[in-house]
Tab-separated table of C-alpha atoms in Angstrom:
chain	number	residue	atom	x	y	z
A	1	MET	CA	0.000	0.000	0.000
A	2	LYS	CA	2.812	2.368	0.901
A	3	ARG	CA	4.523	1.617	-2.383
A	4	ALA	CA	1.318	2.332	-4.288
A	5	TRP	CA	0.954	5.731	-2.612
A	6	GLY	CA	4.579	6.494	-3.410
A	7	GLU	CA	4.085	5.656	-7.072
A	8	LEU	CA	0.930	7.785	-7.159
A	9	GLY	CA	2.812	10.735	-5.659
A	10	ALA	CA	5.619	10.345	-8.184
A	11	TRP	CA	3.089	10.215	-11.026
A	12	ILE	CA	1.397	13.394	-9.784
A	13	ARG	CA	4.736	15.203	-9.562
A	14	ARG	CA	5.610	14.176	-13.099
A	15	ALA	CA	2.271	15.494	-14.381
A	16	GLY	CA	3.348	19.136	-14.104
A	17	PRO	CA	1.616	22.187	-12.520
A	18	ARG	CA	-1.003	22.672	-15.254
A	19	ARG	CA	-2.247	19.088	-15.173
A	20	GLN	CA	-2.095	19.035	-11.381
A	21	ASP	CA	-4.352	22.097	-11.146
A	22	LEU	CA	-6.728	20.657	-13.730
A	23	GLY	CA	-6.993	17.411	-11.793
A	24	LEU	CA	-7.523	19.313	-8.538
A	25	THR	CA	-10.324	21.341	-10.162
A	26	LEU	CA	-12.060	18.164	-11.344
A	27	LEU	CA	-11.709	16.640	-7.869
A	28	VAL	CA	-13.270	19.713	-6.224
A	29	GLN	CA	-16.044	19.722	-8.821
A	30	LEU	CA	-16.760	16.112	-7.937
A	31	ALA	CA	-16.934	17.034	-4.231
A	32	VAL	CA	-19.380	19.934	-4.758
A	33	THR	CA	-21.519	17.733	-7.012
A	34	MET	CA	-22.263	15.228	-4.246
A	35	PRO	CA	-24.920	17.409	-2.479
A	36	PHE	CA	-26.749	17.698	-5.814
A	37	VAL	CA	-26.844	13.924	-6.190
A	38	VAL	CA	-28.002	13.137	-2.652
A	39	PRO	CA	-31.823	13.425	-2.371
A	40	ARG	CA	-33.030	16.577	-0.571
A	41	SER	CA	-35.754	16.916	2.048
A	42	ALA	CA	-39.290	17.226	0.740
A	43	GLU	CA	-39.750	20.702	2.234
A	44	LEU	CA	-36.741	22.053	0.292
A	45	PRO	CA	-37.084	23.086	-3.338
A	46	PRO	CA	-35.325	20.791	-5.806
A	47	ALA	CA	-31.879	21.805	-7.021
A	48	ASP	CA	-31.883	23.259	-10.487
A	49	TRP	CA	-29.268	23.325	-13.224
A	50	ALA	CA	-28.672	27.032	-12.749
A	51	SER	CA	-27.465	26.417	-9.198
A	52	TYR	CA	-25.213	23.607	-10.388
A	53	ALA	CA	-23.786	25.851	-13.112
A	54	MET	CA	-23.129	28.527	-10.486
A	55	THR	CA	-21.288	25.942	-8.383
A	56	THR	CA	-19.170	24.931	-11.366
A	57	LEU	CA	-18.426	28.580	-12.067
A	58	GLY	CA	-17.103	28.899	-8.498
A	59	VAL	CA	-14.729	25.953	-8.984
A	60	LEU	CA	-13.421	26.624	-12.490
A	61	PRO	CA	-11.017	29.497	-11.503
A	62	LEU	CA	-8.846	26.967	-9.616
A	63	VAL	CA	-7.262	26.076	-12.962
A	64	TRP	CA	-5.454	29.455	-12.870
A	65	ARG	CA	-4.723	29.559	-9.123
A	66	ARG	CA	-0.915	29.530	-9.559
A	67	ARG	CA	-0.921	32.322	-12.127
A	68	ALA	CA	-3.205	34.787	-10.299
A	69	PRO	CA	-3.972	33.548	-6.770
A	70	VAL	CA	-5.544	36.770	-5.512
A	71	THR	CA	-7.763	37.152	-8.564
A	72	VAL	CA	-8.857	33.532	-8.322
A	73	LEU	CA	-9.719	33.937	-4.631
A	74	VAL	CA	-11.777	37.072	-5.281
A	75	ALA	CA	-13.644	35.392	-8.149
A	76	ILE	CA	-14.456	32.321	-6.052
A	77	LEU	CA	-15.669	34.404	-3.103
A	78	ALA	CA	-17.782	36.567	-5.388
A	79	VAL	CA	-19.435	33.557	-7.061
A	80	GLY	CA	-19.989	31.961	-3.662
A	81	GLY	CA	-21.692	35.115	-2.370
A	82	VAL	CA	-24.040	35.218	-5.349
A	83	TYR	CA	-24.783	31.496	-4.916
A	84	ASN	CA	-25.707	31.936	-1.259
A	85	LEU	CA	-27.905	34.959	-1.936
A	86	ALA	CA	-29.726	34.004	-5.115
A	87	GLY	CA	-29.225	30.306	-5.681
A	88	ASN	CA	-31.593	27.452	-4.790
A	89	GLY	CA	-28.899	24.794	-4.649
A	90	PRO	CA	-27.932	22.754	-1.590
A	91	GLY	CA	-25.335	23.997	0.835
A	92	GLN	CA	-21.782	22.624	0.847
A	93	PRO	CA	-20.091	20.966	3.852
A	94	LEU	CA	-16.955	23.057	3.231
A	95	PRO	CA	-16.023	25.930	0.924
A	96	TYR	CA	-13.524	23.720	-0.935
A	97	ALA	CA	-12.626	26.106	-3.727
A	98	GLY	CA	-12.278	29.092	-1.394
A	99	LEU	CA	-10.007	27.200	1.033
A	100	ILE	CA	-7.731	26.026	-1.786
A	101	ALA	CA	-7.525	29.559	-3.209
A	102	PHE	CA	-6.721	30.970	0.260
A	103	TYR	CA	-4.043	28.258	0.695
A	104	THR	CA	-2.488	29.314	-2.628
A	105	VAL	CA	-2.392	32.973	-1.578
A	106	ALA	CA	-0.598	31.991	1.649
A	107	LEU	CA	1.811	29.837	-0.367
A	108	GLN	CA	2.779	32.230	-3.158
A	109	CYS	CA	2.076	35.847	-2.191
A	110	THR	CA	4.214	38.358	-0.296
A	111	ALA	CA	3.526	39.363	3.285
A	112	ARG	CA	1.898	42.643	2.263
A	113	VAL	CA	-0.508	40.908	-0.119
A	114	ARG	CA	-1.281	38.220	2.445
A	115	LEU	CA	-2.104	40.826	5.077
A	116	THR	CA	-4.451	42.675	2.731
A	117	VAL	CA	-6.150	39.505	1.512
A	118	GLY	CA	-6.440	38.210	5.072
A	119	GLY	CA	-8.268	41.363	6.185
A	120	LEU	CA	-10.676	41.190	3.261
A	121	THR	CA	-11.247	37.492	3.897
A	122	VAL	CA	-12.152	38.097	7.526
A	123	LEU	CA	-14.660	40.736	6.458
A	124	THR	CA	-16.113	38.407	3.836
A	125	VAL	CA	-16.440	35.548	6.327
A	126	VAL	CA	-18.255	37.752	8.841
A	127	LEU	CA	-20.727	39.005	6.222
A	128	SER	CA	-21.264	35.501	4.813
A	129	VAL	CA	-22.004	34.010	8.232
A	130	TYR	CA	-24.312	36.933	9.037
A	131	TRP	CA	-26.356	36.384	5.878
A	132	ASN	CA	-26.347	32.578	6.284
A	133	THR	CA	-27.040	31.499	9.888
A	134	GLY	CA	-25.626	34.287	12.007
A	135	THR	CA	-24.388	31.828	14.641
A	136	ALA	CA	-21.093	31.988	16.490
A	137	ARG	CA	-20.597	28.288	15.830
A	138	GLU	CA	-20.481	28.772	12.062
A	139	LEU	CA	-18.279	31.834	12.459
A	140	LEU	CA	-15.721	30.007	14.605
A	141	PHE	CA	-15.714	26.969	12.340
A	142	THR	CA	-15.180	29.106	9.247
A	143	PHE	CA	-12.332	30.981	10.923
A	144	PHE	CA	-10.795	27.666	11.985
A	145	VAL	CA	-10.771	26.039	8.547
A	146	SER	CA	-9.587	29.288	6.915
A	147	GLY	CA	-6.748	29.600	9.419
A	148	ALA	CA	-5.806	25.957	8.826
A	149	ALA	CA	-5.654	26.569	5.072
A	150	TYR	CA	-3.437	29.615	5.622
A	151	ALA	CA	-1.136	27.713	8.008
A	152	LEU	CA	-0.778	24.832	5.549
A	153	GLY	CA	0.131	27.293	2.810
A	154	ARG	CA	2.862	28.883	4.919
A	155	LEU	CA	4.218	25.475	5.951
A	156	GLN	CA	4.363	24.406	2.314
A	157	HIS	CA	6.150	27.655	1.445
A	158	THR	CA	8.765	26.966	4.138
A	159	ARG	CA	9.194	23.398	2.896
A	160	GLN	CA	9.662	24.513	-0.699
A	161	ALA	CA	12.176	27.181	0.333
A	162	TYR	CA	14.120	24.608	2.342
A	163	THR	CA	14.100	22.147	-0.554
A	164	ALA	CA	15.236	24.865	-2.971
A	165	ALA	CA	18.072	25.784	-0.605
A	166	LEU	CA	19.165	22.144	-0.424
A	167	LEU	CA	19.084	21.807	-4.211
A	168	ASP	CA	21.052	25.031	-4.614
A	169	ARG	CA	23.595	23.850	-2.069
A	170	ALA	CA	23.903	20.516	-3.857
A	171	ALA	CA	24.397	22.325	-7.179
A	172	GLN	CA	27.090	24.540	-5.633
A	173	LEU	CA	28.868	21.496	-4.193
A	174	GLU	CA	28.675	19.751	-7.561
A	175	ARG	CA	30.156	22.799	-9.296
A	176	ALA	CA	32.865	23.066	-6.643
A	177	ASN	CA	33.708	19.365	-6.996
A	178	ARG	CA	33.833	19.681	-10.775
A	179	ILE	CA	36.101	22.724	-10.580
A	180	GLU	CA	38.320	20.971	-8.037
A	181	ALA	CA	38.527	17.911	-10.286
A	182	GLU	CA	39.438	20.075	-13.274
A	183	GLN	CA	42.095	21.877	-11.252
A	184	ALA	CA	43.473	18.571	-9.995
A	185	ALA	CA	43.622	17.301	-13.570
A	186	ALA	CA	45.421	20.471	-14.650
A	187	ARG	CA	47.924	20.085	-11.814
A	188	GLU	CA	48.482	16.464	-12.740
A	189	ARG	CA	49.040	17.368	-16.394
A	190	ALA	CA	51.549	20.015	-15.326
A	191	ARG	CA	53.301	17.502	-13.073
A	192	ILE	CA	53.510	14.931	-15.862
A	193	ALA	CA	54.811	17.587	-18.238
A	194	ARG	CA	57.534	18.532	-15.750
A	195	GLU	CA	58.486	14.894	-15.228
A	196	MET	CA	58.670	14.234	-18.957
A	197	HIS	CA	60.697	17.407	-19.507
A	198	ASP	CA	63.182	16.413	-16.825
A	199	ILE	CA	63.524	12.819	-18.010
A	200	LEU	CA	63.754	13.528	-21.735
A	201	SER	CA	65.852	16.667	-21.453
A	202	HIS	CA	68.442	14.942	-19.276
A	203	ALA	CA	68.554	11.754	-21.312
A	204	VAL	CA	68.720	13.473	-24.696
A	205	SER	CA	71.400	15.905	-23.492
A	206	ILE	CA	73.617	13.082	-22.231
A	207	MET	CA	73.053	11.058	-25.382
A	208	ILE	CA	73.893	14.008	-27.651
A	209	VAL	CA	77.115	14.756	-25.792
A	210	GLN	CA	78.173	11.104	-25.874
A	211	ALA	CA	77.233	10.732	-29.544
A	212	GLU	CA	79.206	13.822	-30.518
A	213	ALA	CA	82.241	12.514	-28.631
A	214	GLY	CA	81.915	9.038	-30.111
A	215	PRO	CA	83.481	9.656	-33.575
A	216	VAL	CA	86.460	11.429	-32.016
A	217	ALA	CA	86.928	8.611	-29.505
A	218	VAL	CA	86.767	5.982	-32.266
A	219	ARG	CA	89.800	7.524	-33.967
A	220	ARG	CA	91.823	8.373	-30.868
A	221	ALA	CA	90.739	5.980	-28.095
A	222	PRO	CA	88.528	3.076	-29.221
A	223	GLU	CA	88.048	1.909	-25.648
A	224	ARG	CA	86.492	5.262	-24.745
A	225	ALA	CA	84.227	5.082	-27.792
A	226	GLU	CA	82.867	1.770	-26.558
A	227	ALA	CA	82.195	3.315	-23.149
A	228	ALA	CA	80.463	6.286	-24.791
A	229	PHE	CA	78.156	4.060	-26.805
A	230	GLU	CA	77.401	2.004	-23.729
A	231	ALA	CA	76.575	5.212	-21.835
A	232	ILE	CA	74.172	6.209	-24.634
A	233	ALA	CA	72.425	2.856	-24.429
A	234	GLU	CA	72.270	2.937	-20.622
A	235	THR	CA	70.896	6.470	-20.626
A	236	GLY	CA	68.224	5.511	-23.169
A	237	ARG	CA	67.222	2.426	-21.204
A	238	ASP	CA	66.974	4.417	-17.975
A	239	ALA	CA	64.874	7.116	-19.657
A	240	MET	CA	62.542	4.513	-21.138
A	241	ALA	CA	62.149	2.816	-17.762
A	242	GLN	CA	61.309	6.101	-16.037
A	243	LEU	CA	58.849	7.119	-18.767
A	244	ARG	CA	57.196	3.717	-18.607
A	245	THR	CA	56.833	4.021	-14.855
A	246	MET	CA	55.478	7.571	-14.989
A	247	LEU	CA	53.026	7.020	-17.844
A	248	GLY	CA	51.909	3.689	-16.454
A	249	VAL	CA	49.650	5.450	-13.960
A	250	LEU	CA	47.629	6.789	-16.887
A	251	ARG	CA	46.744	3.292	-18.050
A	252	THR	CA	43.594	1.561	-16.841
A	253	ASP	CA	44.763	-2.050	-17.067
A	254	GLU	CA	46.209	-3.792	-14.052
A	255	ALA	CA	49.390	-4.791	-15.931
A	256	ALA	CA	50.707	-1.215	-15.936
A	257	PRO	CA	54.021	-0.903	-14.042
A	258	ARG	CA	53.943	0.740	-10.626
A	259	SER	CA	57.630	1.242	-9.819
A	260	PRO	CA	58.484	4.081	-7.424
A	261	GLN	CA	59.942	7.346	-8.693
A	262	PRO	CA	63.758	7.651	-8.426
A	263	GLY	CA	64.986	9.178	-5.200
A	264	ILE	CA	68.232	10.177	-3.506
A	265	GLY	CA	69.499	6.600	-3.666
A	266	GLU	CA	69.452	6.746	-7.472
A	267	LEU	CA	71.593	9.897	-7.618
A	268	ALA	CA	74.765	7.784	-7.854
A	269	GLY	CA	73.715	6.323	-11.200
A	270	LEU	CA	72.648	9.743	-12.440
A	271	LEU	CA	75.998	11.285	-11.500
A	272	GLU	CA	77.874	8.425	-13.104
A	273	ARG	CA	76.135	9.008	-16.430
A	274	VAL	CA	76.990	12.703	-16.251
A	275	ARG	CA	80.657	11.847	-15.534
A	276	GLY	CA	80.625	9.759	-18.669
A	277	SER	CA	79.688	12.834	-20.708
A	278	GLY	CA	82.816	14.731	-19.721
A	279	PRO	CA	82.684	16.887	-16.563
A	280	GLU	CA	84.047	15.767	-13.243
A	281	VAL	CA	81.235	15.372	-10.708
A	282	LEU	CA	81.705	15.714	-6.951
A	283	TYR	CA	78.954	14.460	-4.628
A	284	GLU	CA	78.692	15.233	-0.919
A	285	ARG	CA	76.085	14.766	1.810
A	286	THR	CA	76.462	16.572	5.132
A	287	GLY	CA	74.415	17.033	8.291
A	288	SER	CA	72.054	14.518	9.843
A	289	VAL	CA	71.648	12.240	6.829
A	290	ARG	CA	68.358	10.363	7.119
A	291	ALA	CA	65.584	8.804	5.080
A	292	LEU	CA	63.045	11.292	3.717
A	293	PRO	CA	59.516	10.914	2.363
A	294	ALA	CA	59.389	9.357	-1.106
A	295	ALA	CA	57.830	12.474	-2.690
A	296	LEU	CA	60.560	14.682	-1.258
A	297	GLU	CA	63.331	12.333	-2.413
A	298	ALA	CA	61.824	12.278	-5.912
A	299	THR	CA	61.879	16.084	-5.921
A	300	VAL	CA	65.548	16.092	-4.890
A	301	HIS	CA	66.355	13.677	-7.706
A	302	ARG	CA	64.509	15.778	-10.301
A	303	VAL	CA	66.102	19.021	-9.107
A	304	VAL	CA	69.609	17.566	-9.347
A	305	GLN	CA	68.764	15.966	-12.692
A	306	GLU	CA	67.535	19.236	-14.194
A	307	ALA	CA	70.491	21.197	-12.826
A	308	LEU	CA	72.950	18.659	-14.270
A	309	THR	CA	71.097	18.671	-17.584
A	310	ASN	CA	71.618	22.433	-17.827
A	311	VAL	CA	75.286	21.933	-16.987
A	312	VAL	CA	75.724	19.402	-19.801
A	313	LYS	CA	73.723	21.409	-22.332
A	314	HIS	CA	74.794	24.970	-21.636
A	315	ALA	CA	77.599	25.384	-19.106
A	316	GLY	CA	80.628	23.910	-20.903
A	317	ALA	CA	81.897	23.075	-17.431
A	318	SER	CA	84.831	20.852	-16.523
A	319	ALA	CA	83.616	20.201	-12.966
A	320	VAL	CA	80.331	20.270	-11.104
A	321	ALA	CA	79.627	19.793	-7.411
A	322	VAL	CA	76.413	18.369	-5.962
A	323	ARG	CA	75.892	18.944	-2.265
A	324	LEU	CA	73.018	17.851	0.012
A	325	GLU	CA	72.919	19.565	3.415
A	326	TYR	CA	70.539	17.925	5.886
A	327	GLY	CA	69.197	20.355	8.465
A	328	GLU	CA	66.783	19.720	11.318
A	329	ARG	CA	63.747	20.874	9.351
A	330	ASP	CA	65.008	21.347	5.819
A	331	LEU	CA	67.270	19.978	3.128
A	332	THR	CA	69.448	22.256	0.991
A	333	VAL	CA	70.366	21.030	-2.481
A	334	THR	CA	73.234	22.883	-4.184
A	335	VAL	CA	74.544	22.228	-7.681
A	336	THR	CA	77.535	24.399	-8.674
A	337	ASP	CA	79.567	24.281	-11.880
A	338	ASP	CA	82.673	26.127	-13.126
A	339	GLY	CA	81.339	26.750	-16.621
A	340	ARG	CA	79.825	29.770	-18.322
A	341	GLY	CA	78.081	31.849	-15.700
A	342	PRO	CA	75.128	34.199	-16.165
A	343	GLY	CA	77.443	37.016	-17.321
A	344	ALA	CA	79.328	35.063	-19.989
A	345	ALA	CA	78.668	34.505	-23.658
A	346	ALA	CA	76.629	31.470	-24.548
A	347	GLY	CA	78.727	30.506	-27.541
A	348	ALA	CA	80.333	31.746	-30.658
A	349	ASP	CA	77.085	32.975	-32.141
A	350	ALA	CA	75.883	34.684	-28.945
A	351	GLY	CA	76.133	38.388	-28.326
A	352	ALA	CA	78.166	39.917	-25.588
A	353	GLY	CA	76.768	39.260	-22.163
A	354	SER	CA	74.111	36.855	-23.482
A	355	LEU	CA	73.133	33.654	-21.768
A	356	PRO	CA	71.550	30.473	-23.082
A	357	ARG	CA	67.837	30.741	-22.751
A	358	ALA	CA	67.541	27.693	-20.494
A	359	ARG	CA	69.873	29.244	-17.936
A	360	GLN	CA	67.960	32.520	-17.954
A	361	GLY	CA	64.824	30.901	-16.593
A	362	GLY	CA	63.518	28.404	-19.143
A	363	HIS	CA	61.104	25.578	-18.439
A	364	GLY	CA	63.705	23.618	-16.473
A	365	LEU	CA	64.440	26.336	-13.927
A	366	ILE	CA	60.750	27.191	-13.705
A	367	GLY	CA	60.090	23.518	-12.935
A	368	ILE	CA	62.726	23.604	-10.199
A	369	ARG	CA	61.037	26.599	-8.566
A	370	GLU	CA	57.624	24.910	-8.766
A	371	ARG	CA	58.965	21.727	-7.202
A	372	ALA	CA	60.552	23.707	-4.382
A	373	ALA	CA	57.337	25.656	-3.767
A	374	ALA	CA	55.348	22.402	-3.631
A	375	HIS	CA	57.415	21.390	-0.579
A	376	GLY	CA	57.271	24.793	1.089
A	377	GLY	CA	60.789	25.683	-0.029
A	378	THR	CA	62.621	28.182	-2.214
A	379	ALA	CA	64.922	28.072	-5.227
A	380	ARG	CA	67.711	30.496	-6.175
A	381	THR	CA	69.804	30.481	-9.319
A	382	GLY	CA	72.718	32.696	-10.260
A	383	PRO	CA	76.508	33.001	-10.256
A	384	GLY	CA	78.637	30.656	-8.174
A	385	PRO	CA	80.082	31.624	-4.776
A	386	ASP	CA	83.148	33.305	-6.307
A	387	GLY	CA	81.190	35.015	-9.065
A	388	THR	CA	82.058	32.418	-11.714
A	389	GLY	CA	80.117	29.480	-12.988
A	390	PHE	CA	76.481	28.885	-12.172
A	391	GLU	CA	74.763	27.705	-9.007
A	392	VAL	CA	71.323	26.255	-8.316
A	393	ARG	CA	70.386	26.319	-4.642
A	394	VAL	CA	67.118	24.792	-3.484
A	395	VAL	CA	65.849	24.641	0.099
A	396	LEU	CA	63.152	22.033	0.765
A	397	VAL	CA	61.161	21.683	3.979
A	398	THR	CA	61.456	18.121	5.281
A	399	SER	CA	58.739	18.383	7.958
A	400	GLY	CA	55.156	18.225	6.651
A	401	ALA	CA	53.995	20.360	9.578
A	402	GLU	CA	56.311	23.172	8.494
A	403	VAL	CA	55.188	23.299	4.841
A	404	GLY	CA	53.481	26.618	4.112
A	405	LYS	CA	54.820	28.406	7.197
C-alpha cells in the first residue's frame, strides 16, 4: 500500500503544474456535485441546473490559481456570495474552492498581499455568516478552517524554500567538486609535463654529448668510444624505464608498471652518467643524513637531474659539485659548476653578455622553482660563490607540519 501511494505521488509530480491544477479542479467539482446527487428533504425546493452551473463557475477558476492567486480567490468568493444569496442549490459541507484559493495565496504571495487579503477574507467571512445562519458556531468553524488553510500554505512555502536551498547547495557542491577535479587534472598534467621534460631533457642531453664525442673517440681511443656508446644505451634504457613508470599510472589495465619514482638513492647512477659525458662530478652529503619521504626524495632527484642537464647542455663546465645539506627541518640542495656563468657569452654565435635561454629561466628552472614551492621551499639560481660558474640552490622543507609556514 505504501509503495502504491509512493508511485501515485511520483506520477502526480511528473504530471506538471497545469495538469495538477486541472486534476484538482475536477476533484473539487466532484466534491461539490455530491450534495446535488443526494436526495433533498421534501420541504426544500429541488436543485436546479442554474445552481449547479453557479457551483461549477465557483470551482473553475482553480485552474489558474498559480498564475493569479488573488484574482482567483476574489472570483471564487464573489461567485460563492451570489450562490448563497440568489441560488436554490444545496449547501456545501466546506467551501472547498475558497479554502484552496486561500491556501495558494498563503503559499505564493508576499507578506503585504497576504495581510491585505487576510483582512478582506475576515470581512467576507463575517458578512457571509451573518447572511447565512448568524451563529457563532459557524463563524468560529469558518475561521478555523480558513486559518488551517493559511497555516498549511505557509508550511508548504517553508518546505519549498528549504528544498530549494538544499538543491542550490547541492548544485554549488557539484560545481565546486567539478572545478576541483578540473584543477586537480590540470595540476596532474603540469606535473607529468615537468616529469617528462626532466627525463627527456636529461637523457637526450647526455646522449647528444656522448654521440658527438663518439666519432672522435673511435679515432683516438677506441676503448672510450665503446664506453660512450654504452653510456648512450644505458641512458636511453633508464629514460625509457622512467617514462614507462610515470606514464603507467595513466593506463587503466592492471598490468601497468607501478615502480616508485627515483629518489636520492638513485643519484649515484645519475651522476655516473653525467661523468661519462665529460665533466668531473663531486657528490657530498652533510648534516644529519636520514631517510626522507618518497615524494621529497623524488623532488631532490629531479632538481639535481635538471640542474645537471643544464650543466651538460649549456655550461661547458669541466667540474660540477652536488651537495646535500641535511638540516633539522630542511634539506638544501646545491649544484655548482665552473662553466659559463650568467654574465658570460653562450657561444660563438651569442652576443656579448648573453646567456643560453635555459639558464635565464627556461622551463627547467621554472620547474625547479615549482617543485621547491610544492614542498614549502625556495629556489635560487645565479653566479657561483666566487662570481664564476652557475649555481642552483634549493631549500626544501622536510617536515610536513612546516610546509606553508
